[in-house]
């Protein structure tokens, strides 16, 4: 479908825009010269450096647009999987798209830079910025090493677009470091990525907006050419100063995290006041100024972005001397983590003593349609109950292989009914469709005790109660007969 939409566009676009583009570039660091720069404005040769969840998605998306893409990934296992057309993680629709672009011949993969990647007009840096060990700050080591390695190969006319989530100010330091190595002023721009796991390809090809922070028009123009098929769909293209572009990503994630923690704070109040936070969220969400998205109350946010991004933001604001401006994010983080404590407390209250009890955990990824276990609330709860002596069995539609690698000590069961056999308590940790649609009568026939904690507030409580289940949920005061 995506292929059809863009194929026709590309034909027309390439004809319309093929021309020689003369661009003033810095061929020596600090010295401006003018040289002809050939950009075929329909198709750009790009490299994508770092093929994790978002880098791999971005590489495939760029190939879907028709660009000639060189994916660069140093991890040999990940690289060989991609070369063979196998996605090293679960992301709906991306595997088919990968097969498609490999067959079409406009994507190749390699472990590092060579003459081929050096000839690219545009390089995207997509490496990770995890939380530093022993600190809240973001670790930019991989971004700096990827940028420095690139700088040794890059041609003076090329544009580098940083897509990694970085502390504000990183781009300026990167530009200086790269220019020093390259011997000319590198055209660096910042182009944050907003894709969500589970809908990553769709988010890449039909984003809400494209944000570019640039020091010069050249970088913004090359990126615009690259994204033109997406812009032609009416997508806003925002060219900002570089620090603002860096901030857009962390500010957006901080807002989203705050929204979730807000409703989870209301859940805490609702639990104490005999109210219902799900009904509350619905009622306030009708106000267009508030909106009903990202107001789902439950065990909170996890994943490779929101938790570490708010912590990194707090650390960076502290460095800038404005820590108090984002002090509230510490509460956002604390509220989020308290929801996990709440589930452990509820499980303990339901079972009396968790040691020796059989608990089935439904879902272990941080969200549905993903096998990403990074900072997963469901996994954290499963581990804590296991450490407290419970016999925990985990079910998940796609994440059990990843779980076997990350937490081999947790029991895994791929069959849903088997995962619940003889359970004293069931906890729904990730709102996979399979669980929402599961038959409570069938599941009730295999457990030792029909007792479930709905950690995501997605079950049809009446239907489960009608099947004889006792249902407990976060933020609600469900009356069980
Ligand atoms: C997030 C941002 O949404 C995305 O723009 C950015 O590029 C990367 O980080 P992602 O991590 O894929 O994307 O997941 P998201 O859909 O934002 O969900 C994050 C977490 O919040 C999940 O654990 C999810 O279960 C939880 N969540 C989300 C809630 O608890 N309640 C909600 O209402 C929404």
Coordinates of C-alpha atoms and ligand atoms in Angstrom, one line a residue:
X1 CA 0.0 0.0 0.0
X2 CA 2.8 2.4 1.0
X3 CA 4.7 1.3 -2.1
X4 CA 1.8 2.3 -4.4
X5 CA 1.3 5.7 -2.8
X6 CA 4.9 6.7 -3.2
X7 CA 5.7 5.1 -6.5
X8 CA 3.5 7.4 -8.6
X9 CA 4.6 10.4 -6.5
X10 CA 8.3 9.6 -7.1
X11 CA 7.9 9.3 -10.9
X12 CA 6.4 12.8 -11.1
X13 CA 8.7 14.2 -8.5
X14 CA 12.0 13.0 -10.1
X15 CA 11.0 14.5 -13.4
X16 CA 10.0 17.7 -11.8
X17 CA 13.1 18.3 -9.7
X18 CA 16.1 16.8 -11.3
X19 CA 18.6 19.7 -11.5
X20 CA 22.0 20.8 -10.7
X21 CA 22.2 22.6 -7.4
X22 CA 25.1 24.8 -6.7
X23 CA 25.7 25.2 -3.0
X24 CA 28.2 27.1 -1.0
X25 CA 30.0 24.6 1.1
X26 CA 32.8 24.8 3.5
X27 CA 35.5 22.7 2.0
X28 CA 38.0 23.7 4.6
X29 CA 37.1 24.2 8.2
X30 CA 36.4 27.8 8.6
X31 CA 36.9 28.7 5.0
X32 CA 33.9 29.1 2.7
X33 CA 34.2 28.1 -1.0
X34 CA 31.6 27.5 -3.7
X35 CA 31.5 24.2 -5.5
X36 CA 28.8 22.5 -7.6
X37 CA 26.8 20.0 -5.6
X38 CA 24.7 17.5 -7.5
X39 CA 21.5 16.7 -5.7
X40 CA 18.9 14.6 -7.5
X41 CA 16.0 16.1 -5.5
X42 CA 13.8 13.0 -6.1
X43 CA 16.3 10.4 -4.8
X44 CA 19.1 11.0 -2.3
X45 CA 21.9 8.6 -1.4
X46 CA 21.7 8.2 2.4
X47 CA 23.4 6.2 5.1
X48 CA 21.6 5.3 8.3
X49 CA 24.0 4.7 11.2
X50 CA 22.8 2.5 14.0
X51 CA 20.0 0.0 13.2
X52 CA 18.2 -0.5 16.4
X53 CA 14.4 -0.1 16.8
X54 CA 14.3 3.3 15.3
X55 CA 17.4 3.3 13.0
X56 CA 16.2 0.1 11.2
X57 CA 12.8 1.5 10.9
X58 CA 14.1 4.8 9.5
X59 CA 16.4 3.0 7.0
X60 CA 13.5 1.0 5.7
X61 CA 11.3 4.0 5.6
X62 CA 13.9 6.0 3.6
X63 CA 14.2 3.0 1.2
X64 CA 10.4 2.9 0.9
X65 CA 10.5 6.5 -0.3
X66 CA 12.9 5.3 -3.1
X67 CA 16.2 6.6 -1.7
X68 CA 19.3 4.6 -2.0
X69 CA 20.0 3.5 1.5
X70 CA 23.1 2.1 3.2
X71 CA 22.4 0.8 6.6
X72 CA 25.4 0.7 9.0
X73 CA 25.3 -1.6 12.0
X74 CA 28.4 -2.8 13.8
X75 CA 26.7 -5.6 15.8
X76 CA 27.4 -8.7 13.7
X77 CA 24.3 -10.6 14.8
X78 CA 22.0 -7.7 14.1
X79 CA 23.7 -7.0 10.8
X80 CA 23.6 -10.5 9.4
X81 CA 19.9 -10.8 10.3
X82 CA 19.2 -7.6 8.4
X83 CA 21.3 -8.7 5.4
X84 CA 19.1 -11.8 5.3
X85 CA 16.0 -9.8 5.4
X86 CA 15.2 -10.8 9.0
X87 CA 14.1 -8.1 11.4
X88 CA 16.0 -8.6 14.7
X89 CA 13.0 -7.4 16.7
X90 CA 9.2 -7.4 16.5
X91 CA 7.6 -4.5 14.7
X92 CA 4.3 -5.0 12.8
X93 CA 4.6 -4.4 9.0
X94 CA 8.3 -3.6 9.1
X95 CA 9.5 -7.2 8.2
X96 CA 7.4 -7.1 5.0
X97 CA 8.7 -3.6 4.1
X98 CA 12.3 -4.8 4.7
X99 CA 11.8 -7.7 2.3
X100 CA 10.2 -5.4 -0.2
X101 CA 13.1 -2.8 -0.2
X102 CA 15.8 -5.5 -0.3
X103 CA 14.1 -7.1 -3.3
X104 CA 13.8 -3.7 -5.0
X105 CA 17.6 -3.3 -4.4
X106 CA 17.6 0.2 -2.8
X107 CA 18.9 -0.9 0.6
X108 CA 22.2 -2.5 1.6
X109 CA 23.8 -3.2 4.9
X110 CA 27.4 -3.0 6.1
X111 CA 29.3 -3.0 9.4
X112 CA 31.1 0.3 9.0
X113 CA 32.0 3.1 6.6
X114 CA 33.7 2.6 3.3
X115 CA 33.9 4.4 -0.1
X116 CA 30.3 3.6 -0.8
X117 CA 28.9 5.1 2.4
X118 CA 31.4 8.0 2.1
X119 CA 29.7 9.1 -1.2
X120 CA 26.3 9.5 0.5
X121 CA 24.7 13.0 0.4
X122 CA 22.9 12.5 3.7
X123 CA 23.9 10.6 6.8
X124 CA 21.4 9.9 9.6
X125 CA 22.8 9.2 13.1
X126 CA 20.4 6.9 14.8
X127 CA 22.5 5.3 17.6
X128 CA 21.1 4.9 21.1
X129 CA 21.5 7.3 24.1
X130 CA 20.8 5.0 27.1
X131 CA 20.8 6.1 30.7
X132 CA 24.3 6.3 32.0
X133 CA 25.3 3.7 34.6
X134 CA 25.1 5.1 38.1
X135 CA 23.6 8.4 36.9
X136 CA 20.3 9.8 35.6
X137 CA 22.0 11.5 32.6
X138 CA 21.9 10.3 29.0
X139 CA 25.0 8.5 27.8
X140 CA 26.1 10.2 24.5
X141 CA 29.2 8.0 24.0
X142 CA 27.7 6.1 21.1
X143 CA 26.6 9.3 19.3
X144 CA 30.0 10.8 19.6
X145 CA 31.8 7.7 18.5
X146 CA 29.5 7.3 15.5
X147 CA 29.8 10.9 14.5
X148 CA 33.6 10.9 14.8
X149 CA 33.9 7.8 12.7
X150 CA 31.7 9.3 10.1
X151 CA 33.7 12.5 10.1
X152 CA 36.7 10.6 8.9
X153 CA 34.9 9.5 5.8
X154 CA 32.3 12.2 5.0
X155 CA 32.5 14.4 1.8
X156 CA 32.3 18.2 2.3
X157 CA 28.9 18.6 0.6
X158 CA 27.2 15.9 2.6
X159 CA 24.7 16.6 5.4
X160 CA 24.6 14.8 8.7
X161 CA 21.3 14.6 10.5
X162 CA 21.3 13.6 14.1
X163 CA 18.2 11.7 15.0
X164 CA 19.2 10.3 18.4
X165 CA 17.6 11.8 21.5
X166 CA 20.3 13.9 23.1
X167 CA 20.8 16.5 25.9
X168 CA 20.3 20.0 24.5
X169 CA 23.7 21.3 23.4
X170 CA 25.0 18.0 22.2
X171 CA 24.7 18.9 18.5
X172 CA 27.0 21.9 18.8
X173 CA 29.7 19.8 20.5
X174 CA 29.3 17.1 17.9
X175 CA 29.6 19.6 15.0
X176 CA 32.9 21.0 16.5
X177 CA 34.3 17.4 17.1
X178 CA 33.3 16.3 13.6
X179 CA 34.6 19.4 11.8
X180 CA 37.9 19.0 13.6
X181 CA 38.4 15.5 12.3
X182 CA 37.0 16.2 8.8
X183 CA 39.0 19.4 8.3
X184 CA 36.0 21.3 7.1
X185 CA 32.8 22.6 8.7
X186 CA 30.5 19.6 8.7
X187 CA 26.8 20.4 7.7
X188 CA 25.2 19.0 10.8
X189 CA 21.5 19.3 11.5
X190 CA 19.2 17.9 14.2
X191 CA 16.2 16.0 13.1
X192 CA 14.5 14.3 16.1
X193 CA 12.5 11.1 15.6
X194 CA 9.0 10.7 17.1
X195 CA 8.1 7.2 16.1
X196 CA 6.3 4.9 18.5
X197 CA 7.1 1.2 18.7
X198 CA 4.3 -0.9 17.4
X199 CA 3.4 1.7 14.7
X200 CA 6.9 2.6 13.8
X201 CA 6.8 2.4 10.0
X202 CA 3.5 4.2 9.8
X203 CA 4.8 6.9 12.1
X204 CA 7.9 7.3 10.0
X205 CA 6.0 7.6 6.7
X206 CA 3.1 9.6 8.0
X207 CA 4.5 11.6 11.0
X208 CA 2.6 14.4 12.7
X209 CA 5.5 16.8 11.8
X210 CA 9.1 16.8 10.7
X211 CA 11.4 18.9 12.8
X212 CA 14.8 20.1 11.6
X213 CA 17.2 22.2 13.6
X214 CA 19.8 23.6 11.2
X215 CA 22.6 26.1 11.2
X216 CA 22.4 26.7 7.5
X217 CA 19.9 26.5 4.6
X218 CA 21.8 23.8 2.8
X219 CA 21.2 21.1 5.5
X220 CA 17.5 22.1 5.7
X221 CA 17.1 21.9 1.9
X222 CA 18.7 18.5 1.6
X223 CA 16.6 17.1 4.4
X224 CA 13.5 18.7 2.8
X225 CA 14.3 17.0 -0.5
X226 CA 14.7 13.7 1.3
X227 CA 11.4 14.0 3.1
X228 CA 9.5 15.6 0.2
X229 CA 7.2 12.6 -0.5
X230 CA 6.1 12.9 3.1
X231 CA 5.7 16.6 3.0
X232 CA 3.6 16.3 -0.1
X233 CA 1.0 14.5 2.1
X234 CA 0.6 17.8 4.0
X235 CA 3.0 17.0 6.8
X236 CA 4.3 20.2 8.5
X237 CA 8.0 20.8 8.0
X238 CA 9.5 22.9 10.9
X239 CA 12.9 24.4 10.5
X240 CA 14.1 25.6 13.9
X241 CA 17.4 26.6 15.5
X242 CA 19.4 23.6 16.7
X243 CA 18.9 23.8 20.5
X244 CA 15.1 24.1 20.0
X245 CA 15.1 21.0 17.8
X246 CA 17.1 19.1 20.3
X247 CA 14.6 20.2 23.0
X248 CA 11.5 19.4 21.0
X249 CA 12.1 15.6 21.4
X250 CA 12.7 15.6 25.2
X251 CA 10.0 18.2 25.8
X252 CA 7.5 16.1 23.8
X253 CA 8.4 12.9 25.8
X254 CA 8.4 14.8 29.1
X255 CA 4.8 16.1 28.3
X256 CA 3.6 12.6 27.3
X257 CA 5.1 11.1 30.5
X258 CA 3.5 13.8 32.6
X259 CA 0.2 13.2 31.0
X260 CA 0.4 9.5 31.9
X261 CA 1.6 10.2 35.4
X262 CA -1.1 12.8 35.9
X263 CA -3.8 10.2 35.3
X264 CA -2.0 7.7 37.4
X265 CA -1.8 10.3 40.3
X266 CA -5.6 10.6 39.9
X267 CA -5.7 6.8 40.1
X268 CA -4.0 7.0 43.5
X269 CA -6.5 9.6 44.7
X270 CA -9.4 7.6 43.2
X271 CA -8.2 4.4 45.0
X272 CA -8.3 6.3 48.4
X273 CA -11.5 8.2 47.7
X274 CA -13.7 5.4 46.4
X275 CA -13.7 6.9 42.9
X276 CA -12.9 5.4 39.4
X277 CA -9.9 6.8 37.5
X278 CA -11.0 5.2 34.2
X279 CA -14.3 7.0 34.3
X280 CA -12.5 10.2 35.4
X281 CA -10.1 10.0 32.5
X282 CA -13.0 9.7 30.1
X283 CA -14.9 12.6 31.6
X284 CA -11.9 15.0 31.6
X285 CA -10.8 13.8 28.1
X286 CA -14.0 15.2 26.5
X287 CA -12.5 18.7 27.1
X288 CA -10.7 19.3 23.9
X289 CA -8.0 21.2 25.7
X290 CA -7.2 18.1 27.7
X291 CA -8.0 15.4 25.1
X292 CA -8.5 11.7 25.7
X293 CA -5.2 10.4 24.3
X294 CA -2.4 9.2 26.6
X295 CA -4.8 9.2 29.6
X296 CA -4.9 5.4 30.0
X297 CA -4.3 4.7 33.7
X298 CA -2.5 1.5 34.7
X299 CA 0.9 0.2 35.6
X300 CA 2.5 3.2 33.9
X301 CA 5.1 3.9 31.2
X302 CA 8.2 2.0 30.3
X303 CA 10.3 1.4 27.2
X304 CA 13.5 2.7 25.9
X305 CA 12.4 6.3 25.7
X306 CA 10.1 7.9 28.2
X307 CA 11.7 6.8 31.5
X308 CA 15.3 7.5 30.5
X309 CA 14.4 10.7 28.6
X310 CA 12.8 12.4 31.5
X311 CA 15.7 11.4 33.8
X312 CA 18.2 12.7 31.2
X313 CA 16.2 15.9 30.9
X314 CA 16.3 16.5 34.7
X315 CA 20.1 15.9 34.6
X316 CA 20.7 18.3 31.7
X317 CA 18.5 21.0 33.2
X318 CA 20.5 20.7 36.4
X319 CA 23.7 21.2 34.4
X320 CA 22.2 24.3 32.8
X321 CA 21.4 25.7 36.3
X322 CA 17.6 25.4 35.8
X323 CA 17.0 22.1 37.5
X324 CA 14.0 23.5 39.4
X325 CA 12.2 24.2 36.1
X326 CA 11.8 20.5 35.6
X327 CA 11.8 19.3 39.2
X328 CA 8.2 18.1 38.7
X329 CA 9.6 15.4 36.4
X330 CA 11.0 13.7 39.5
X331 CA 7.4 13.4 40.7
X332 CA 6.3 12.1 37.2
X333 CA 9.0 9.4 37.5
X334 CA 8.1 8.6 41.1
X335 CA 4.3 8.4 40.4
X336 CA 5.1 6.1 37.5
X337 CA 7.3 3.7 39.7
X338 CA 4.7 3.7 42.5
X339 CA 2.2 2.1 40.2
X340 CA 4.4 -1.0 40.1
X341 CA 4.6 -1.0 43.9
X342 CA 0.8 -0.8 44.0
X343 CA 0.5 -4.0 41.9
X344 CA 2.9 -5.9 44.1
X345 CA 1.0 -4.7 47.2
X346 CA -2.4 -5.7 45.6
X347 CA -1.0 -9.1 44.7
X348 CA 0.2 -9.5 48.3
X349 CA -3.1 -8.4 49.7
X350 CA -5.0 -10.8 47.4
X351 CA -2.8 -13.8 48.2
X352 CA -2.0 -13.0 51.8
X353 CA 1.6 -14.2 51.2
X354 CA 3.1 -14.4 47.7
X355 CA 5.8 -16.9 48.6
X356 CA 5.0 -20.3 47.0
X357 CA 2.0 -19.0 45.2
X358 CA 1.6 -19.5 41.5
X359 CA 1.2 -16.2 39.6
X360 CA 0.6 -15.9 35.8
X361 CA 1.8 -12.7 34.2
X362 CA 0.0 -11.9 31.0
X363 CA 2.3 -9.8 28.8
X364 CA 5.9 -8.8 29.5
X365 CA 6.8 -6.2 26.8
X366 CA 6.5 -2.5 27.8
X367 CA 3.6 -2.1 25.4
X368 CA 1.7 -4.3 23.0
X369 CA 2.9 -5.0 19.4
X370 CA 6.5 -4.9 20.6
X371 CA 9.0 -7.3 22.0
X372 CA 10.9 -4.5 23.7
X373 CA 11.5 -5.3 27.4
X374 CA 13.5 -2.2 28.3
X375 CA 12.2 -0.7 31.5
X376 CA 9.0 -2.8 31.1
X377 CA 6.6 -2.3 34.1
X378 CA 5.2 -5.8 33.6
X379 CA 8.7 -7.4 33.7
X380 CA 9.6 -5.4 36.8
X381 CA 6.5 -6.6 38.6
X382 CA 7.1 -10.2 37.5
X383 CA 10.7 -10.1 38.8
X384 CA 9.7 -8.5 42.1
X385 CA 7.1 -11.1 42.7
X386 CA 9.5 -13.9 41.7
X387 CA 12.1 -12.5 44.1
X388 CA 9.4 -12.5 46.8
X389 CA 9.1 -16.2 46.4
X390 CA 6.1 -16.5 44.0
X391 CA 6.2 -19.1 41.2
X392 CA 5.8 -16.7 38.2
X393 CA 4.9 -17.9 34.8
X394 CA 5.1 -15.4 32.0
X395 CA 3.0 -15.4 28.8
X396 CA 3.6 -13.0 25.9
X397 CA 2.6 -13.3 22.2
X398 CA 6.0 -12.3 20.9
X399 CA 8.5 -11.4 23.7
X400 CA 9.4 -14.8 25.2
X401 CA 12.6 -15.2 23.2
X402 CA 13.7 -11.8 24.3
X403 CA 12.8 -12.7 27.8
X404 CA 14.8 -15.9 27.7
X405 CA 17.9 -13.8 26.9
X406 CA 17.2 -11.0 29.4
X407 CA 15.7 -12.9 32.3
X408 CA 16.3 -16.6 31.8
X409 CA 15.3 -17.3 35.4
X410 CA 11.6 -16.5 34.8
X411 CA 9.4 -19.4 33.6
X412 CA 7.9 -18.8 30.1
X413 CA 4.8 -20.5 28.6
X414 CA 3.8 -19.7 25.0
X415 CA 0.3 -21.2 25.3
X416 CA -2.1 -18.8 27.0
X417 CA -4.3 -21.5 28.7
X418 CA -1.2 -23.4 29.8
X419 CA 0.3 -20.2 31.3
X420 CA -2.8 -20.0 33.5
X421 CA -3.0 -23.6 34.6
X422 CA -3.2 -23.9 38.4
X423 CA -2.6 -20.1 38.9
X424 CA -3.5 -18.6 42.3
X425 CA -3.5 -15.1 40.7
X426 CA -3.3 -13.7 37.2
X427 CA -1.9 -10.3 36.5
X428 CA -2.5 -8.5 33.1
X429 CA 0.7 -6.5 32.6
X430 CA 0.6 -5.6 28.9
X431 CA -2.6 -4.9 27.0
X432 CA -2.2 -7.3 24.1
X433 CA -5.3 -7.8 22.0
X434 CA -5.3 -11.5 22.8
X435 CA -5.9 -10.8 26.5
X436 CA -8.7 -8.3 25.8
X437 CA -10.4 -10.9 23.6
X438 CA -9.7 -13.9 25.8
X439 CA -12.6 -16.0 27.0
X440 CA -12.9 -15.7 30.8
X441 CA -14.9 -18.9 31.0
X442 CA -12.2 -21.0 29.3
X443 CA -9.4 -19.3 31.3
X444 CA -11.4 -19.7 34.5
X445 CA -11.6 -23.5 33.9
X446 CA -7.8 -24.0 34.3
X447 CA -6.8 -21.7 37.2
X448 CA -6.7 -22.7 40.8
X449 CA -8.3 -19.4 41.8
X450 CA -10.3 -17.1 39.5
X451 CA -8.5 -14.0 40.6
X452 CA -7.1 -11.3 38.2
X453 CA -5.5 -7.9 38.6
X454 CA -6.0 -5.9 35.4
X455 CA -2.9 -3.7 35.3
X456 CA -3.9 -1.9 32.2
X457 CA -7.7 -1.4 32.7
X458 CA -8.6 -3.2 29.5
X459 CA -10.8 -6.1 30.6
X460 CA -14.6 -6.2 30.3
X461 CA -15.0 -6.4 34.1
X462 CA -18.7 -7.5 34.0
X463 CA -17.9 -10.3 31.6
X464 CA -15.1 -11.6 33.7
X465 CA -17.1 -11.3 36.9
X466 CA -20.0 -13.1 35.2
X467 CA -17.6 -15.9 34.5
X468 CA -16.9 -16.1 38.3
X469 CA -13.7 -14.0 38.4
X470 CA -12.7 -11.7 41.2
X471 CA -11.3 -8.6 39.3
X472 CA -9.1 -5.9 40.8
X473 CA -7.8 -3.0 38.8
X474 CA -5.6 0.1 39.3
X475 CA -7.3 3.3 40.1
X476 CA -10.7 1.7 40.5
X477 CA -12.8 0.4 43.4
X478 CA -14.4 -2.6 41.7
X479 CA -17.0 -4.3 43.8
X480 CA -16.7 -8.1 43.6
X481 CA -19.6 -10.2 44.8
Ligands
LIG1 C1 7.5 7.1 22.9 C2 6.9 8.3 22.3 O1 5.5 8.2 22.2 C3 7.5 8.5 20.9 O2 7.0 9.7 20.3 C4 9.0 8.6 21.0 O3 9.6 8.7 19.7 C5 9.5 7.4 21.7 O4 8.9 7.2 23.0 P1 7.1 4.5 22.7 O5 8.2 4.3 23.7 O6 7.1 3.6 21.5 O7 7.1 6.0 22.1 O8 5.7 4.2 23.5 P2 4.4 5.0 23.8 O9 3.3 4.6 22.9 O10 4.7 6.4 24.0 O11 4.1 4.4 25.3 C6 5.1 4.5 26.3 C7 4.6 3.8 27.5 O12 3.5 4.5 28.1 C8 4.2 2.4 27.4 O13 4.7 1.6 28.4 C9 2.7 2.5 27.5 O14 2.1 1.3 27.9 C10 2.5 3.6 28.4 N1 1.2 4.4 28.3 C11 0.9 5.0 27.2 C12 0.4 4.4 29.4 O15 0.6 3.9 30.4 N2 -0.8 5.2 29.3 C13 -1.1 5.8 28.1 O16 -2.2 6.5 28.1 C14 -0.2 5.8 27.0

